[in-house]
Amino acid sequence: VSKTSAVGDTSDTSANVVQRGLHIAGREIFPADSEVFQTIDPSRGVPVASYIEAGAPQVDEAIDAARTAFISGEWSSLSPTRRGRLMMAWGDLILDQADLLGELETRENGKLLREMQGQLKAVPEWLYYFGGLADKVEGRVIPVENRSVLNYTLREPLGVVGVLKPWNSPSLISMLSLAPALATGNTVVLKPSEFAPGSALELAKLAEAAGLPKGVVNVVTGGPTTGTALVGDQRVAKVAFTGGSKTGRQIAKMAGSRLARCTLELGGKNANIVFPDADLEAAEAGILAGIFAAAGQSCVAGSRALLHEEIYDELVQRLVKRAAEIRLGDPLDPDTEMGPIANARQLARVEKFVDAARSEGAEVLAGGRRGSVKGLDRGLFYEPTVIHQAASTSPIAQEEVFGPVLTVFPFKSEEEAVAMANDTHYGLATGVWTLNLQRAHRVAQALQTGTVWVNMYRAIAFNSPQGGYKDSGIGRENGVESVLDYLQTKSVWCELSSQVQDPFTLRTD
Ligand code: NAD
């Protein structure tokens, strides 16, 4: 095994760092001669664990295992009720381990322990909901014109689903695709992010402990090369991807070139719009939650605040004050409000955006530089940042920073606010703050985003559809409709009479 680093500085590599294998067909595999990479705790700068960088042969093996499990019918032909029960049992095991899994995620991605443990406790809900839906997927009897013909539809699984996910909420975001894919009888190869792959391997082990057949859930670790091998393989019937829009385009291109289906959950440049009739205290808390929770490393981060001119000065002042008071610190410490940026690449990206905004004439009202935390000298901290007077066309106003950087803009009218909110190539989520009922619904209808929160922000539920307009994605996750993305429909026609048909005409009767 050769040692190379795929993620960050590994200069103080400890010999004690645990080496994790791949999870294929129910076994932990340590392929000979494969490269390995380490994850680095972004608070301490020390390695967390070492993983296999799966190459094409290992990805091939994982797809083969998933394909074999699919063809065997052990999962796809199991009664949907039984399939659902096994998924629920898996949920129970995850719940038992939620605290440990959450801690593992915090060590790899630096997000607050209470946030990650809370997410892990929510993950089983997806298995309960989609497990419950498994036996409610029904075909239809179609009343075609000719009454001697019986026409009905069957909903059938696709086969192997390739699931590629980011580091910011590893288990939760993976489960958004795994649960509907598995409920409908597909098998999966999951490729978690190279920055936080630990929990995915644990989830796969728990799946088998709950009774899911081996090969139904496989995990390959690695970066873009591993992902490319997975997306490019003809045997992968569908790709479920969550990540950046740039990567999403590449994934869609690869999947499209071999006509595989693709669901994309991508980035956002989400706005919080505050009207003068809003409850300002609630709006202030919502804006803070939107951008500084998880240090802005959330696809739905509310990175733009559009504030009516009448309340602009007051609200900006309050936001700047609150931003300066946020407690940066160790994400394992319950008193911490904002942890580090997840990795060095991401920190460099945040710095670049803020520096560019500054040099283009925008004013930094709070933060705008690396943060420091006593005792965590190697931590990748960045201060909660508030910027104003940025041009609406500048990168800080248009592009996803994925960090704790809020850009504020004034507006004069409802029409202007809606136009500003819609004026990006993204379309993921918007927050609307108003106590005027008519305005709330009028604006919700005019916004070009897949989610609109009114007088609230940053909420998710297994039964409410989530996804992006424009460059924020294709398809929806969560909710009943999402299972249709993992099924194909077969139409079965049966002639019930013994009438002989004219062989030379298309039957449209
Ligand atoms: P990313 O696009 O860099 O990586 C996502 C996944 O794709 C990772 O597993 C990565 O290894 C893999 N990958 C990267 N390049 C690849 C390539 N060329 N071929 C195949 N696979 C490749 O994203 P990230 O930095 O891990 O995560 C942050 C991004 O994810 C942000 O843009 C954020 O908005 C987005 N995100 C979206 C949602 C959503 O639901 N819409 C949720 C969370 C995060």
PDB file of N, CA and C in Angstrom, residues 119-199:
ATOM      1  N   GLN A 119     -28.485  15.464  13.347  1.00  0.00           N
ATOM      2  CA  GLN A 119     -28.758  14.944  11.997  1.00  0.00           C
ATOM      3  C   GLN A 119     -28.817  13.421  12.009  1.00  0.00           C
ATOM      4  N   LEU A 120     -27.871  12.805  12.722  1.00  0.00           N
ATOM      5  CA  LEU A 120     -27.846  11.331  12.752  1.00  0.00           C
ATOM      6  C   LEU A 120     -29.102  10.772  13.414  1.00  0.00           C
ATOM      7  N   LYS A 121     -29.626  11.521  14.384  1.00  0.00           N
ATOM      8  CA  LYS A 121     -30.862  11.060  15.033  1.00  0.00           C
ATOM      9  C   LYS A 121     -32.048  11.218  14.073  1.00  0.00           C
ATOM     10  N   ALA A 122     -31.928  12.136  13.118  1.00  0.00           N
ATOM     11  CA  ALA A 122     -33.016  12.325  12.139  1.00  0.00           C
ATOM     12  C   ALA A 122     -32.916  11.319  10.991  1.00  0.00           C
ATOM     13  N   VAL A 123     -31.717  10.823  10.706  1.00  0.00           N
ATOM     14  CA  VAL A 123     -31.523   9.922   9.554  1.00  0.00           C
ATOM     15  C   VAL A 123     -32.496   8.733   9.560  1.00  0.00           C
ATOM     16  N   PRO A 124     -32.728   8.072  10.708  1.00  0.00           N
ATOM     17  CA  PRO A 124     -33.660   6.939  10.690  1.00  0.00           C
ATOM     18  C   PRO A 124     -35.054   7.304  10.194  1.00  0.00           C
ATOM     19  N   GLU A 125     -35.457   8.576  10.392  1.00  0.00           N
ATOM     20  CA  GLU A 125     -36.796   8.979   9.940  1.00  0.00           C
ATOM     21  C   GLU A 125     -36.969   8.735   8.442  1.00  0.00           C
ATOM     22  N   TRP A 126     -35.883   8.895   7.693  1.00  0.00           N
ATOM     23  CA  TRP A 126     -35.947   8.663   6.242  1.00  0.00           C
ATOM     24  C   TRP A 126     -36.174   7.181   5.968  1.00  0.00           C
ATOM     25  N   LEU A 127     -35.557   6.337   6.785  1.00  0.00           N
ATOM     26  CA  LEU A 127     -35.727   4.887   6.587  1.00  0.00           C
ATOM     27  C   LEU A 127     -37.124   4.450   7.019  1.00  0.00           C
ATOM     28  N   TYR A 128     -37.663   5.076   8.063  1.00  0.00           N
ATOM     29  CA  TYR A 128     -39.022   4.728   8.491  1.00  0.00           C
ATOM     30  C   TYR A 128     -40.034   5.175   7.420  1.00  0.00           C
ATOM     31  N   TYR A 129     -39.844   6.385   6.932  1.00  0.00           N
ATOM     32  CA  TYR A 129     -40.807   6.930   5.948  1.00  0.00           C
ATOM     33  C   TYR A 129     -40.750   6.153   4.632  1.00  0.00           C
ATOM     34  N   PHE A 130     -39.545   6.021   4.081  1.00  0.00           N
ATOM     35  CA  PHE A 130     -39.437   5.340   2.781  1.00  0.00           C
ATOM     36  C   PHE A 130     -39.636   3.825   2.933  1.00  0.00           C
ATOM     37  N   GLY A 131     -39.251   3.270   4.090  1.00  0.00           N
ATOM     38  CA  GLY A 131     -39.547   1.860   4.354  1.00  0.00           C
ATOM     39  C   GLY A 131     -41.062   1.656   4.362  1.00  0.00           C
ATOM     40  N   GLY A 132     -41.776   2.604   4.942  1.00  0.00           N
ATOM     41  CA  GLY A 132     -43.236   2.540   4.969  1.00  0.00           C
ATOM     42  C   GLY A 132     -43.850   2.716   3.592  1.00  0.00           C
ATOM     43  N   LEU A 133     -43.164   3.466   2.731  1.00  0.00           N
ATOM     44  CA  LEU A 133     -43.688   3.706   1.378  1.00  0.00           C
ATOM     45  C   LEU A 133     -43.480   2.498   0.462  1.00  0.00           C
ATOM     46  N   ALA A 134     -42.522   1.607   0.841  1.00  0.00           N
ATOM     47  CA  ALA A 134     -42.117   0.527  -0.076  1.00  0.00           C
ATOM     48  C   ALA A 134     -43.323  -0.262  -0.585  1.00  0.00           C
ATOM     49  N   ASP A 135     -44.269  -0.573   0.302  1.00  0.00           N
ATOM     50  CA  ASP A 135     -45.411  -1.383  -0.157  1.00  0.00           C
ATOM     51  C   ASP A 135     -46.610  -0.533  -0.547  1.00  0.00           C
ATOM     52  N   LYS A 136     -46.364   0.743  -0.783  1.00  0.00           N
ATOM     53  CA  LYS A 136     -47.447   1.602  -1.268  1.00  0.00           C
ATOM     54  C   LYS A 136     -47.187   2.077  -2.687  1.00  0.00           C
ATOM     55  N   VAL A 137     -46.133   1.542  -3.305  1.00  0.00           N
ATOM     56  CA  VAL A 137     -45.841   1.870  -4.701  1.00  0.00           C
ATOM     57  C   VAL A 137     -46.720   0.956  -5.554  1.00  0.00           C
ATOM     58  N   GLU A 138     -47.628   1.563  -6.282  1.00  0.00           N
ATOM     59  CA  GLU A 138     -48.599   0.753  -7.025  1.00  0.00           C
ATOM     60  C   GLU A 138     -48.612   1.150  -8.490  1.00  0.00           C
ATOM     61  N   GLY A 139     -48.908   0.180  -9.338  1.00  0.00           N
ATOM     62  CA  GLY A 139     -49.176   0.492 -10.734  1.00  0.00           C
ATOM     63  C   GLY A 139     -50.642   0.920 -10.863  1.00  0.00           C
ATOM     64  N   ARG A 140     -51.086   1.097 -12.105  1.00  0.00           N
ATOM     65  CA  ARG A 140     -52.465   1.538 -12.326  1.00  0.00           C
ATOM     66  C   ARG A 140     -53.114   0.667 -13.393  1.00  0.00           C
ATOM     67  N   VAL A 141     -54.418   0.584 -13.359  1.00  0.00           N
ATOM     68  CA  VAL A 141     -55.143  -0.033 -14.469  1.00  0.00           C
ATOM     69  C   VAL A 141     -55.648   1.126 -15.315  1.00  0.00           C
ATOM     70  N   ILE A 142     -55.285   1.105 -16.617  1.00  0.00           N
ATOM     71  CA  ILE A 142     -55.606   2.250 -17.478  1.00  0.00           C
ATOM     72  C   ILE A 142     -56.877   1.919 -18.285  1.00  0.00           C
ATOM     73  N   PRO A 143     -57.847   2.793 -18.235  1.00  0.00           N
ATOM     74  CA  PRO A 143     -59.086   2.500 -18.982  1.00  0.00           C
ATOM     75  C   PRO A 143     -58.929   2.822 -20.473  1.00  0.00           C
ATOM     76  N   VAL A 144     -58.178   1.994 -21.199  1.00  0.00           N
ATOM     77  CA  VAL A 144     -57.984   2.263 -22.637  1.00  0.00           C
ATOM     78  C   VAL A 144     -59.316   2.097 -23.370  1.00  0.00           C
ATOM     79  N   GLU A 145     -59.348   2.621 -24.579  1.00  0.00           N
ATOM     80  CA  GLU A 145     -60.612   2.727 -25.319  1.00  0.00           C
ATOM     81  C   GLU A 145     -61.291   1.369 -25.510  1.00  0.00           C
ATOM     82  N   ASN A 146     -60.521   0.382 -25.938  1.00  0.00           N
ATOM     83  CA  ASN A 146     -61.104  -0.914 -26.258  1.00  0.00           C
ATOM     84  C   ASN A 146     -61.326  -1.713 -24.973  1.00  0.00           C
ATOM     85  N   ARG A 147     -62.575  -2.037 -24.700  1.00  0.00           N
ATOM     86  CA  ARG A 147     -62.881  -2.679 -23.426  1.00  0.00           C
ATOM     87  C   ARG A 147     -62.432  -4.131 -23.390  1.00  0.00           C
ATOM     88  N   SER A 148     -62.034  -4.675 -24.532  1.00  0.00           N
ATOM     89  CA  SER A 148     -61.543  -6.065 -24.494  1.00  0.00           C
ATOM     90  C   SER A 148     -60.044  -6.102 -24.184  1.00  0.00           C
ATOM     91  N   VAL A 149     -59.466  -4.945 -23.990  1.00  0.00           N
ATOM     92  CA  VAL A 149     -58.031  -4.873 -23.673  1.00  0.00           C
ATOM     93  C   VAL A 149     -57.841  -4.475 -22.203  1.00  0.00           C
ATOM     94  N   LEU A 150     -57.049  -5.263 -21.522  1.00  0.00           N
ATOM     95  CA  LEU A 150     -56.664  -4.902 -20.151  1.00  0.00           C
ATOM     96  C   LEU A 150     -55.269  -4.285 -20.218  1.00  0.00           C
ATOM     97  N   ASN A 151     -55.154  -3.060 -19.758  1.00  0.00           N
ATOM     98  CA  ASN A 151     -53.853  -2.374 -19.759  1.00  0.00           C
ATOM     99  C   ASN A 151     -53.536  -1.940 -18.338  1.00  0.00           C
ATOM    100  N   TYR A 152     -52.382  -2.361 -17.872  1.00  0.00           N
ATOM    101  CA  TYR A 152     -51.973  -1.935 -16.516  1.00  0.00           C
ATOM    102  C   TYR A 152     -50.484  -1.623 -16.494  1.00  0.00           C
ATOM    103  N   THR A 153     -50.070  -0.907 -15.460  1.00  0.00           N
ATOM    104  CA  THR A 153     -48.650  -0.546 -15.375  1.00  0.00           C
ATOM    105  C   THR A 153     -48.000  -1.226 -14.172  1.00  0.00           C
ATOM    106  N   LEU A 154     -46.737  -1.522 -14.339  1.00  0.00           N
ATOM    107  CA  LEU A 154     -45.899  -2.054 -13.260  1.00  0.00           C
ATOM    108  C   LEU A 154     -44.804  -1.037 -13.002  1.00  0.00           C
ATOM    109  N   ARG A 155     -44.486  -0.805 -11.750  1.00  0.00           N
ATOM    110  CA  ARG A 155     -43.372   0.069 -11.403  1.00  0.00           C
ATOM    111  C   ARG A 155     -42.194  -0.831 -11.028  1.00  0.00           C
ATOM    112  N   GLU A 156     -41.124  -0.731 -11.776  1.00  0.00           N
ATOM    113  CA  GLU A 156     -40.006  -1.642 -11.538  1.00  0.00           C
ATOM    114  C   GLU A 156     -38.722  -0.875 -11.198  1.00  0.00           C
ATOM    115  N   PRO A 157     -37.877  -1.471 -10.375  1.00  0.00           N
ATOM    116  CA  PRO A 157     -36.619  -0.773 -10.035  1.00  0.00           C
ATOM    117  C   PRO A 157     -35.702  -0.673 -11.248  1.00  0.00           C
ATOM    118  N   LEU A 158     -34.720   0.198 -11.134  1.00  0.00           N
ATOM    119  CA  LEU A 158     -33.822   0.452 -12.266  1.00  0.00           C
ATOM    120  C   LEU A 158     -32.641  -0.507 -12.294  1.00  0.00           C
ATOM    121  N   GLY A 159     -32.135  -0.882 -11.111  1.00  0.00           N
ATOM    122  CA  GLY A 159     -30.935  -1.732 -11.050  1.00  0.00           C
ATOM    123  C   GLY A 159     -29.960  -1.162 -10.049  1.00  0.00           C
ATOM    124  N   VAL A 160     -28.741  -0.882 -10.517  1.00  0.00           N
ATOM    125  CA  VAL A 160     -27.716  -0.339  -9.613  1.00  0.00           C
ATOM    126  C   VAL A 160     -27.776   1.195  -9.657  1.00  0.00           C
ATOM    127  N   VAL A 161     -27.832   1.805  -8.487  1.00  0.00           N
ATOM    128  CA  VAL A 161     -27.817   3.273  -8.402  1.00  0.00           C
ATOM    129  C   VAL A 161     -26.464   3.703  -7.823  1.00  0.00           C
ATOM    130  N   GLY A 162     -25.796   4.611  -8.502  1.00  0.00           N
ATOM    131  CA  GLY A 162     -24.535   5.190  -8.012  1.00  0.00           C
ATOM    132  C   GLY A 162     -24.868   6.463  -7.249  1.00  0.00           C
ATOM    133  N   VAL A 163     -24.441   6.531  -5.992  1.00  0.00           N
ATOM    134  CA  VAL A 163     -24.798   7.670  -5.133  1.00  0.00           C
ATOM    135  C   VAL A 163     -23.515   8.413  -4.751  1.00  0.00           C
ATOM    136  N   LEU A 164     -23.385   9.665  -5.176  1.00  0.00           N
ATOM    137  CA  LEU A 164     -22.174  10.459  -4.892  1.00  0.00           C
ATOM    138  C   LEU A 164     -22.557  11.647  -4.019  1.00  0.00           C
ATOM    139  N   LYS A 165     -21.863  11.829  -2.901  1.00  0.00           N
ATOM    140  CA  LYS A 165     -22.321  12.799  -1.916  1.00  0.00           C
ATOM    141  C   LYS A 165     -21.203  13.691  -1.380  1.00  0.00           C
ATOM    142  N   PRO A 166     -21.572  14.876  -0.859  1.00  0.00           N
ATOM    143  CA  PRO A 166     -20.576  15.815  -0.331  1.00  0.00           C
ATOM    144  C   PRO A 166     -20.279  15.569   1.152  1.00  0.00           C
ATOM    145  N   TRP A 167     -19.452  16.409   1.711  1.00  0.00           N
ATOM    146  CA  TRP A 167     -18.959  16.213   3.070  1.00  0.00           C
ATOM    147  C   TRP A 167     -19.761  16.935   4.135  1.00  0.00           C
ATOM    148  N   ASN A 168     -20.632  17.851   3.729  1.00  0.00           N
ATOM    149  CA  ASN A 168     -21.172  18.738   4.769  1.00  0.00           C
ATOM    150  C   ASN A 168     -22.190  18.081   5.696  1.00  0.00           C
ATOM    151  N   SER A 169     -22.996  17.147   5.186  1.00  0.00           N
ATOM    152  CA  SER A 169     -23.916  16.396   6.059  1.00  0.00           C
ATOM    153  C   SER A 169     -23.905  14.960   5.541  1.00  0.00           C
ATOM    154  N   PRO A 170     -22.810  14.246   5.773  1.00  0.00           N
ATOM    155  CA  PRO A 170     -22.579  12.998   5.018  1.00  0.00           C
ATOM    156  C   PRO A 170     -23.718  11.973   5.096  1.00  0.00           C
ATOM    157  N   SER A 171     -24.141  11.603   6.301  1.00  0.00           N
ATOM    158  CA  SER A 171     -25.160  10.545   6.403  1.00  0.00           C
ATOM    159  C   SER A 171     -26.524  11.031   5.953  1.00  0.00           C
ATOM    160  N   LEU A 172     -26.892  12.210   6.407  1.00  0.00           N
ATOM    161  CA  LEU A 172     -28.230  12.704   6.096  1.00  0.00           C
ATOM    162  C   LEU A 172     -28.412  12.849   4.586  1.00  0.00           C
ATOM    163  N   ILE A 173     -27.451  13.494   3.953  1.00  0.00           N
ATOM    164  CA  ILE A 173     -27.587  13.737   2.513  1.00  0.00           C
ATOM    165  C   ILE A 173     -27.520  12.417   1.734  1.00  0.00           C
ATOM    166  N   SER A 174     -26.735  11.457   2.234  1.00  0.00           N
ATOM    167  CA  SER A 174     -26.696  10.149   1.558  1.00  0.00           C
ATOM    168  C   SER A 174     -28.051   9.471   1.669  1.00  0.00           C
ATOM    169  N   MET A 175     -28.656   9.565   2.851  1.00  0.00           N
ATOM    170  CA  MET A 175     -29.917   8.853   3.077  1.00  0.00           C
ATOM    171  C   MET A 175     -31.053   9.410   2.227  1.00  0.00           C
ATOM    172  N   LEU A 176     -30.965  10.696   1.849  1.00  0.00           N
ATOM    173  CA  LEU A 176     -31.998  11.277   0.993  1.00  0.00           C
ATOM    174  C   LEU A 176     -32.129  10.506  -0.321  1.00  0.00           C
ATOM    175  N   SER A 177     -31.016   9.908  -0.776  1.00  0.00           N
ATOM    176  CA  SER A 177     -31.064   9.106  -2.006  1.00  0.00           C
ATOM    177  C   SER A 177     -31.142   7.614  -1.706  1.00  0.00           C
ATOM    178  N   LEU A 178     -30.414   7.166  -0.674  1.00  0.00           N
ATOM    179  CA  LEU A 178     -30.399   5.727  -0.381  1.00  0.00           C
ATOM    180  C   LEU A 178     -31.801   5.225  -0.049  1.00  0.00           C
ATOM    181  N   ALA A 179     -32.539   5.984   0.759  1.00  0.00           N
ATOM    182  CA  ALA A 179     -33.836   5.479   1.228  1.00  0.00           C
ATOM    183  C   ALA A 179     -34.814   5.244   0.072  1.00  0.00           C
ATOM    184  N   PRO A 180     -35.040   6.215  -0.821  1.00  0.00           N
ATOM    185  CA  PRO A 180     -35.965   5.915  -1.927  1.00  0.00           C
ATOM    186  C   PRO A 180     -35.413   4.870  -2.898  1.00  0.00           C
ATOM    187  N   ALA A 181     -34.075   4.886  -3.104  1.00  0.00           N
ATOM    188  CA  ALA A 181     -33.478   3.905  -4.028  1.00  0.00           C
ATOM    189  C   ALA A 181     -33.709   2.489  -3.514  1.00  0.00           C
ATOM    190  N   LEU A 182     -33.501   2.287  -2.230  1.00  0.00           N
ATOM    191  CA  LEU A 182     -33.615   0.937  -1.657  1.00  0.00           C
ATOM    192  C   LEU A 182     -35.079   0.528  -1.482  1.00  0.00           C
ATOM    193  N   ALA A 183     -35.924   1.471  -1.100  1.00  0.00           N
ATOM    194  CA  ALA A 183     -37.342   1.142  -0.895  1.00  0.00           C
ATOM    195  C   ALA A 183     -37.956   0.579  -2.166  1.00  0.00           C
ATOM    196  N   THR A 184     -37.458   1.020  -3.309  1.00  0.00           N
ATOM    197  CA  THR A 184     -38.030   0.605  -4.593  1.00  0.00           C
ATOM    198  C   THR A 184     -37.308  -0.607  -5.186  1.00  0.00           C
ATOM    199  N   GLY A 185     -36.382  -1.194  -4.423  1.00  0.00           N
ATOM    200  CA  GLY A 185     -35.780  -2.462  -4.852  1.00  0.00           C
ATOM    201  C   GLY A 185     -34.463  -2.359  -5.588  1.00  0.00           C
ATOM    202  N   ASN A 186     -33.922  -1.150  -5.692  1.00  0.00           N
ATOM    203  CA  ASN A 186     -32.608  -1.004  -6.332  1.00  0.00           C
ATOM    204  C   ASN A 186     -31.506  -1.414  -5.366  1.00  0.00           C
ATOM    205  N   THR A 187     -30.305  -1.596  -5.879  1.00  0.00           N
ATOM    206  CA  THR A 187     -29.130  -1.778  -5.021  1.00  0.00           C
ATOM    207  C   THR A 187     -28.200  -0.585  -5.276  1.00  0.00           C
ATOM    208  N   VAL A 188     -27.273  -0.329  -4.355  1.00  0.00           N
ATOM    209  CA  VAL A 188     -26.503   0.915  -4.479  1.00  0.00           C
ATOM    210  C   VAL A 188     -24.996   0.730  -4.280  1.00  0.00           C
ATOM    211  N   VAL A 189     -24.268   1.624  -4.942  1.00  0.00           N
ATOM    212  CA  VAL A 189     -22.854   1.839  -4.624  1.00  0.00           C
ATOM    213  C   VAL A 189     -22.761   3.294  -4.198  1.00  0.00           C
ATOM    214  N   LEU A 190     -22.388   3.510  -2.944  1.00  0.00           N
ATOM    215  CA  LEU A 190     -22.290   4.862  -2.393  1.00  0.00           C
ATOM    216  C   LEU A 190     -20.828   5.304  -2.410  1.00  0.00           C
ATOM    217  N   LYS A 191     -20.603   6.514  -2.954  1.00  0.00           N
ATOM    218  CA  LYS A 191     -19.261   7.098  -2.845  1.00  0.00           C
ATOM    219  C   LYS A 191     -19.378   8.377  -2.024  1.00  0.00           C
ATOM    220  N   PRO A 192     -18.994   8.286  -0.737  1.00  0.00           N
ATOM    221  CA  PRO A 192     -19.051   9.499   0.085  1.00  0.00           C
ATOM    222  C   PRO A 192     -17.911  10.436  -0.310  1.00  0.00           C
ATOM    223  N   SER A 193     -17.945  11.626   0.255  1.00  0.00           N
ATOM    224  CA  SER A 193     -16.874  12.592  -0.021  1.00  0.00           C
ATOM    225  C   SER A 193     -15.552  12.099   0.559  1.00  0.00           C
ATOM    226  N   GLU A 194     -14.484  12.412  -0.125  1.00  0.00           N
ATOM    227  CA  GLU A 194     -13.139  12.056   0.373  1.00  0.00           C
ATOM    228  C   GLU A 194     -12.797  12.832   1.650  1.00  0.00           C
ATOM    229  N   PHE A 195     -13.584  13.874   1.968  1.00  0.00           N
ATOM    230  CA  PHE A 195     -13.307  14.649   3.177  1.00  0.00           C
ATOM    231  C   PHE A 195     -14.002  14.090   4.422  1.00  0.00           C
ATOM    232  N   ALA A 196     -15.009  13.246   4.222  1.00  0.00           N
ATOM    233  CA  ALA A 196     -15.743  12.706   5.385  1.00  0.00           C
ATOM    234  C   ALA A 196     -16.404  11.363   5.046  1.00  0.00           C
ATOM    235  N   PRO A 197     -15.579  10.348   4.764  1.00  0.00           N
ATOM    236  CA  PRO A 197     -16.187   9.075   4.321  1.00  0.00           C
ATOM    237  C   PRO A 197     -16.513   8.105   5.458  1.00  0.00           C
ATOM    238  N   GLY A 198     -16.081   8.430   6.697  1.00  0.00           N
ATOM    239  CA  GLY A 198     -16.136   7.444   7.779  1.00  0.00           C
ATOM    240  C   GLY A 198     -17.525   6.903   8.059  1.00  0.00           C
ATOM    241  N   SER A 199     -18.515   7.802   8.165  1.00  0.00           N
ATOM    242  CA  SER A 199     -19.845   7.336   8.586  1.00  0.00           C
ATOM    243  C   SER A 199     -20.493   6.451   7.531  1.00  0.00           C
TER     244      SER A 199
END
